[in-house]
């Protein structure tokens, strides 16, 4: 799964129990898109190296409305996702489990934190997340290494607490 901190173990254990309890969520992997081996030339790339393509536009009415609906670092989001390695092997999928996932943007890998802040509800994107924004090249612990590819659909944003403003005399 995507959680980058200690809750990862608990999440994995609960998912394994869920799959054991509900085998109808199992079955074959979701086939990899044809462009998982490398970032395609027509993908947009951010300064950090995160690459993406919009697969489905957001459901908002205007660019301004979309901007206002994007999540911030301290918000929670509900998404569906599938992740593949560049060899086409699927390693995780809420879609396969039949269960959307909700998490805080500050609880996941850096590539997800950055990428989801570019999205608005109803939008679906494909992300190519470099190792430096994911789990690294050789992370161990069963986590995938190297460039990872995710299809992510953002369903909703739950606003979280905002940090206090920096006083003018400190800035």
PDB file of C-alpha atoms in Angstrom:
ATOM      1  CA  UNK A   1       0.000   0.000   0.000  1.00  0.00           C
ATOM      2  CA  UNK A   2       0.914   3.663  -0.113  1.00  0.00           C
ATOM      3  CA  UNK A   3       1.339   4.626   3.496  1.00  0.00           C
ATOM      4  CA  UNK A   4       4.919   5.657   4.072  1.00  0.00           C
ATOM      5  CA  UNK A   5       5.103   5.442   7.860  1.00  0.00           C
ATOM      6  CA  UNK A   6       4.567   2.920  10.683  1.00  0.00           C
ATOM      7  CA  UNK A   7       0.844   2.375   9.931  1.00  0.00           C
ATOM      8  CA  UNK A   8       1.990   0.501   6.812  1.00  0.00           C
ATOM      9  CA  UNK A   9       2.345  -2.754   8.758  1.00  0.00           C
ATOM     10  CA  UNK A  10      -1.122  -2.430  10.274  1.00  0.00           C
ATOM     11  CA  UNK A  11      -2.673  -1.557   6.918  1.00  0.00           C
ATOM     12  CA  UNK A  12      -0.993  -4.503   5.190  1.00  0.00           C
ATOM     13  CA  UNK A  13      -2.089  -6.879   7.955  1.00  0.00           C
ATOM     14  CA  UNK A  14      -5.687  -5.643   7.774  1.00  0.00           C
ATOM     15  CA  UNK A  15      -5.679  -5.974   3.966  1.00  0.00           C
ATOM     16  CA  UNK A  16      -4.353  -9.524   4.194  1.00  0.00           C
ATOM     17  CA  UNK A  17      -7.111 -10.368   6.701  1.00  0.00           C
ATOM     18  CA  UNK A  18      -9.691  -8.735   4.423  1.00  0.00           C
ATOM     19  CA  UNK A  19      -8.495 -10.700   1.395  1.00  0.00           C
ATOM     20  CA  UNK A  20      -8.565 -13.916   3.427  1.00  0.00           C
ATOM     21  CA  UNK A  21     -12.067 -13.106   4.696  1.00  0.00           C
ATOM     22  CA  UNK A  22     -13.396 -11.902   1.335  1.00  0.00           C
ATOM     23  CA  UNK A  23     -11.768 -13.980  -1.392  1.00  0.00           C
ATOM     24  CA  UNK A  24     -14.091 -12.503  -4.012  1.00  0.00           C
ATOM     25  CA  UNK A  25     -11.851  -9.404  -3.914  1.00  0.00           C
ATOM     26  CA  UNK A  26      -8.997 -11.587  -5.184  1.00  0.00           C
ATOM     27  CA  UNK A  27      -8.659 -12.840  -8.689  1.00  0.00           C
ATOM     28  CA  UNK A  28      -6.249 -11.872 -11.398  1.00  0.00           C
ATOM     29  CA  UNK A  29      -4.270  -8.671 -11.413  1.00  0.00           C
ATOM     30  CA  UNK A  30      -5.470  -5.624 -13.292  1.00  0.00           C
ATOM     31  CA  UNK A  31      -3.494  -5.516 -16.547  1.00  0.00           C
ATOM     32  CA  UNK A  32      -0.832  -2.834 -16.761  1.00  0.00           C
ATOM     33  CA  UNK A  33      -1.341   0.035 -19.186  1.00  0.00           C
ATOM     34  CA  UNK A  34       0.971  -0.116 -22.210  1.00  0.00           C
ATOM     35  CA  UNK A  35       3.020   2.901 -21.024  1.00  0.00           C
ATOM     36  CA  UNK A  36       4.281   1.657 -17.624  1.00  0.00           C
ATOM     37  CA  UNK A  37       7.836   0.837 -18.746  1.00  0.00           C
ATOM     38  CA  UNK A  38       8.884   4.498 -18.976  1.00  0.00           C
ATOM     39  CA  UNK A  39       7.498   8.026 -18.789  1.00  0.00           C
ATOM     40  CA  UNK A  40       5.909   8.806 -22.182  1.00  0.00           C
ATOM     41  CA  UNK A  41       7.042  11.866 -24.119  1.00  0.00           C
ATOM     42  CA  UNK A  42       3.589  13.479 -23.870  1.00  0.00           C
ATOM     43  CA  UNK A  43       3.423  13.293 -20.040  1.00  0.00           C
ATOM     44  CA  UNK A  44       3.751  16.472 -17.993  1.00  0.00           C
ATOM     45  CA  UNK A  45       6.681  16.481 -15.554  1.00  0.00           C
ATOM     46  CA  UNK A  46       6.975  18.593 -12.393  1.00  0.00           C
ATOM     47  CA  UNK A  47      10.218  20.099 -11.063  1.00  0.00           C
ATOM     48  CA  UNK A  48      10.579  17.150  -8.645  1.00  0.00           C
ATOM     49  CA  UNK A  49      10.425  14.594 -11.469  1.00  0.00           C
ATOM     50  CA  UNK A  50       6.829  13.456 -10.892  1.00  0.00           C
ATOM     51  CA  UNK A  51       5.253  12.750 -14.295  1.00  0.00           C
ATOM     52  CA  UNK A  52       1.539  12.522 -15.038  1.00  0.00           C
ATOM     53  CA  UNK A  53      -1.211  12.356 -17.621  1.00  0.00           C
ATOM     54  CA  UNK A  54      -4.849  13.271 -17.064  1.00  0.00           C
ATOM     55  CA  UNK A  55      -7.003  10.238 -17.879  1.00  0.00           C
ATOM     56  CA  UNK A  56     -10.353  11.778 -16.863  1.00  0.00           C
ATOM     57  CA  UNK A  57     -10.982  15.486 -16.239  1.00  0.00           C
ATOM     58  CA  UNK A  58     -12.348  16.653 -12.877  1.00  0.00           C
ATOM     59  CA  UNK A  59     -16.047  17.175 -12.276  1.00  0.00           C
ATOM     60  CA  UNK A  60     -15.764  20.888 -11.381  1.00  0.00           C
ATOM     61  CA  UNK A  61     -17.290  23.565 -13.613  1.00  0.00           C
ATOM     62  CA  UNK A  62     -14.370  25.995 -14.029  1.00  0.00           C
ATOM     63  CA  UNK A  63     -10.588  26.145 -13.608  1.00  0.00           C
ATOM     64  CA  UNK A  64     -11.059  28.384 -10.544  1.00  0.00           C
ATOM     65  CA  UNK A  65     -13.524  25.949  -8.953  1.00  0.00           C
ATOM     66  CA  UNK A  66     -11.126  23.074  -9.648  1.00  0.00           C
ATOM     67  CA  UNK A  67      -8.262  24.981  -8.031  1.00  0.00           C
ATOM     68  CA  UNK A  68     -10.386  25.654  -4.928  1.00  0.00           C
ATOM     69  CA  UNK A  69     -11.323  21.956  -4.643  1.00  0.00           C
ATOM     70  CA  UNK A  70      -7.738  20.624  -4.752  1.00  0.00           C
ATOM     71  CA  UNK A  71      -6.532  19.031  -1.525  1.00  0.00           C
ATOM     72  CA  UNK A  72      -3.820  20.556   0.648  1.00  0.00           C
ATOM     73  CA  UNK A  73      -1.068  18.709   2.494  1.00  0.00           C
ATOM     74  CA  UNK A  74      -3.112  18.510   5.726  1.00  0.00           C
ATOM     75  CA  UNK A  75      -6.336  17.231   4.116  1.00  0.00           C
ATOM     76  CA  UNK A  76      -7.696  13.704   3.828  1.00  0.00           C
ATOM     77  CA  UNK A  77      -8.664  12.267   0.471  1.00  0.00           C
ATOM     78  CA  UNK A  78     -10.689   9.290  -0.730  1.00  0.00           C
ATOM     79  CA  UNK A  79      -9.320   7.571  -3.825  1.00  0.00           C
ATOM     80  CA  UNK A  80      -9.247   4.430  -5.893  1.00  0.00           C
ATOM     81  CA  UNK A  81      -5.853   3.401  -7.254  1.00  0.00           C
ATOM     82  CA  UNK A  82      -3.827   0.681  -8.896  1.00  0.00           C
ATOM     83  CA  UNK A  83      -0.030   0.534  -8.827  1.00  0.00           C
ATOM     84  CA  UNK A  84       2.378  -1.239 -11.175  1.00  0.00           C
ATOM     85  CA  UNK A  85       6.107  -1.668 -11.433  1.00  0.00           C
ATOM     86  CA  UNK A  86       7.751  -0.824 -14.768  1.00  0.00           C
ATOM     87  CA  UNK A  87       7.824  -4.548 -15.659  1.00  0.00           C
ATOM     88  CA  UNK A  88       3.990  -4.485 -15.645  1.00  0.00           C
ATOM     89  CA  UNK A  89       3.558  -6.341 -12.352  1.00  0.00           C
ATOM     90  CA  UNK A  90       0.676  -4.953 -10.310  1.00  0.00           C
ATOM     91  CA  UNK A  91       1.668  -4.609  -6.655  1.00  0.00           C
ATOM     92  CA  UNK A  92      -1.380  -2.974  -5.063  1.00  0.00           C
ATOM     93  CA  UNK A  93      -4.917  -1.947  -5.970  1.00  0.00           C
ATOM     94  CA  UNK A  94      -7.899  -0.630  -4.057  1.00  0.00           C
ATOM     95  CA  UNK A  95      -9.870  -1.281  -7.258  1.00  0.00           C
ATOM     96  CA  UNK A  96      -9.054  -4.996  -7.081  1.00  0.00           C
ATOM     97  CA  UNK A  97     -10.096  -5.081  -3.420  1.00  0.00           C
ATOM     98  CA  UNK A  98     -13.334  -3.293  -4.300  1.00  0.00           C
ATOM     99  CA  UNK A  99     -12.741  -0.711  -1.587  1.00  0.00           C
ATOM    100  CA  UNK A 100     -11.804   2.964  -1.898  1.00  0.00           C
ATOM    101  CA  UNK A 101      -9.187   4.171   0.578  1.00  0.00           C
ATOM    102  CA  UNK A 102      -9.133   7.352   2.678  1.00  0.00           C
ATOM    103  CA  UNK A 103      -5.890   8.770   4.077  1.00  0.00           C
ATOM    104  CA  UNK A 104      -4.152  12.000   5.024  1.00  0.00           C
ATOM    105  CA  UNK A 105      -1.928  13.461   2.321  1.00  0.00           C
ATOM    106  CA  UNK A 106       0.848  13.741   4.894  1.00  0.00           C
ATOM    107  CA  UNK A 107       0.730   9.947   5.464  1.00  0.00           C
ATOM    108  CA  UNK A 108       1.741   8.717   2.015  1.00  0.00           C
ATOM    109  CA  UNK A 109       4.755   8.664  -0.275  1.00  0.00           C
ATOM    110  CA  UNK A 110       5.966  12.068  -1.494  1.00  0.00           C
ATOM    111  CA  UNK A 111       4.854  11.431  -5.072  1.00  0.00           C
ATOM    112  CA  UNK A 112       1.271  10.915  -3.930  1.00  0.00           C
ATOM    113  CA  UNK A 113       1.321  13.992  -1.685  1.00  0.00           C
ATOM    114  CA  UNK A 114       2.530  16.114  -4.585  1.00  0.00           C
ATOM    115  CA  UNK A 115       0.381  14.529  -7.287  1.00  0.00           C
ATOM    116  CA  UNK A 116      -2.930  14.552  -5.436  1.00  0.00           C
ATOM    117  CA  UNK A 117      -2.532  18.260  -4.674  1.00  0.00           C
ATOM    118  CA  UNK A 118      -2.698  18.830  -8.450  1.00  0.00           C
ATOM    119  CA  UNK A 119      -6.068  17.050  -8.740  1.00  0.00           C
ATOM    120  CA  UNK A 120      -9.706  17.951  -8.106  1.00  0.00           C
ATOM    121  CA  UNK A 121     -12.540  15.525  -7.247  1.00  0.00           C
ATOM    122  CA  UNK A 122     -13.733  13.420 -10.166  1.00  0.00           C
ATOM    123  CA  UNK A 123     -10.308  13.526 -11.822  1.00  0.00           C
ATOM    124  CA  UNK A 124      -8.256  10.463 -12.728  1.00  0.00           C
ATOM    125  CA  UNK A 125      -4.536  10.630 -13.466  1.00  0.00           C
ATOM    126  CA  UNK A 126      -1.695   8.284 -14.233  1.00  0.00           C
ATOM    127  CA  UNK A 127       1.442   9.077 -12.233  1.00  0.00           C
ATOM    128  CA  UNK A 128       4.998   7.950 -12.911  1.00  0.00           C
ATOM    129  CA  UNK A 129       6.635   8.366  -9.516  1.00  0.00           C
ATOM    130  CA  UNK A 130      10.440   8.271  -9.395  1.00  0.00           C
ATOM    131  CA  UNK A 131      12.102   6.190  -6.681  1.00  0.00           C
ATOM    132  CA  UNK A 132      13.133   9.337  -4.771  1.00  0.00           C
ATOM    133  CA  UNK A 133       9.434  10.253  -4.352  1.00  0.00           C
ATOM    134  CA  UNK A 134       8.343   6.676  -3.558  1.00  0.00           C
ATOM    135  CA  UNK A 135      10.107   3.908  -1.609  1.00  0.00           C
ATOM    136  CA  UNK A 136      13.618   4.247  -3.111  1.00  0.00           C
ATOM    137  CA  UNK A 137      15.482   1.886  -5.411  1.00  0.00           C
ATOM    138  CA  UNK A 138      15.742  -1.145  -3.072  1.00  0.00           C
ATOM    139  CA  UNK A 139      13.391  -0.525  -0.136  1.00  0.00           C
ATOM    140  CA  UNK A 140      13.002  -4.042   1.283  1.00  0.00           C
ATOM    141  CA  UNK A 141      10.065  -5.091   3.432  1.00  0.00           C
ATOM    142  CA  UNK A 142       8.065  -6.229   0.415  1.00  0.00           C
ATOM    143  CA  UNK A 143       7.696  -2.689  -0.931  1.00  0.00           C
ATOM    144  CA  UNK A 144       8.336  -2.107  -4.641  1.00  0.00           C
ATOM    145  CA  UNK A 145      11.423  -0.145  -5.669  1.00  0.00           C
ATOM    146  CA  UNK A 146      12.333   2.092  -8.562  1.00  0.00           C
ATOM    147  CA  UNK A 147       9.921   4.032 -10.759  1.00  0.00           C
ATOM    148  CA  UNK A 148       6.298   3.228  -9.859  1.00  0.00           C
ATOM    149  CA  UNK A 149       3.199   3.851 -11.973  1.00  0.00           C
ATOM    150  CA  UNK A 150      -0.216   4.531 -10.452  1.00  0.00           C
ATOM    151  CA  UNK A 151      -3.668   5.214 -11.855  1.00  0.00           C
ATOM    152  CA  UNK A 152      -5.440   7.320  -9.219  1.00  0.00           C
ATOM    153  CA  UNK A 153      -9.026   8.586  -9.161  1.00  0.00           C
ATOM    154  CA  UNK A 154      -9.834  11.271  -6.578  1.00  0.00           C
ATOM    155  CA  UNK A 155     -13.372  11.027  -5.192  1.00  0.00           C
ATOM    156  CA  UNK A 156     -13.441  13.489  -2.316  1.00  0.00           C
ATOM    157  CA  UNK A 157     -11.441  15.851  -0.118  1.00  0.00           C
ATOM    158  CA  UNK A 158     -11.986  16.282   3.608  1.00  0.00           C
ATOM    159  CA  UNK A 159     -10.428  19.533   4.788  1.00  0.00           C
ATOM    160  CA  UNK A 160      -7.994  19.146   7.668  1.00  0.00           C
ATOM    161  CA  UNK A 161      -6.687  21.662  10.195  1.00  0.00           C
ATOM    162  CA  UNK A 162      -4.500  24.418   8.810  1.00  0.00           C
ATOM    163  CA  UNK A 163      -1.213  25.359  10.451  1.00  0.00           C
ATOM    164  CA  UNK A 164      -1.256  28.766  12.154  1.00  0.00           C
ATOM    165  CA  UNK A 165      -0.219  31.760  10.105  1.00  0.00           C
ATOM    166  CA  UNK A 166       3.377  32.930  10.498  1.00  0.00           C
ATOM    167  CA  UNK A 167       3.379  36.257  12.372  1.00  0.00           C
ATOM    168  CA  UNK A 168       4.514  39.202  10.237  1.00  0.00           C
ATOM    169  CA  UNK A 169       7.354  40.036  12.611  1.00  0.00           C
ATOM    170  CA  UNK A 170       8.804  36.503  12.207  1.00  0.00           C
ATOM    171  CA  UNK A 171       8.548  36.236   8.435  1.00  0.00           C
TER     172      UNK A 171
END
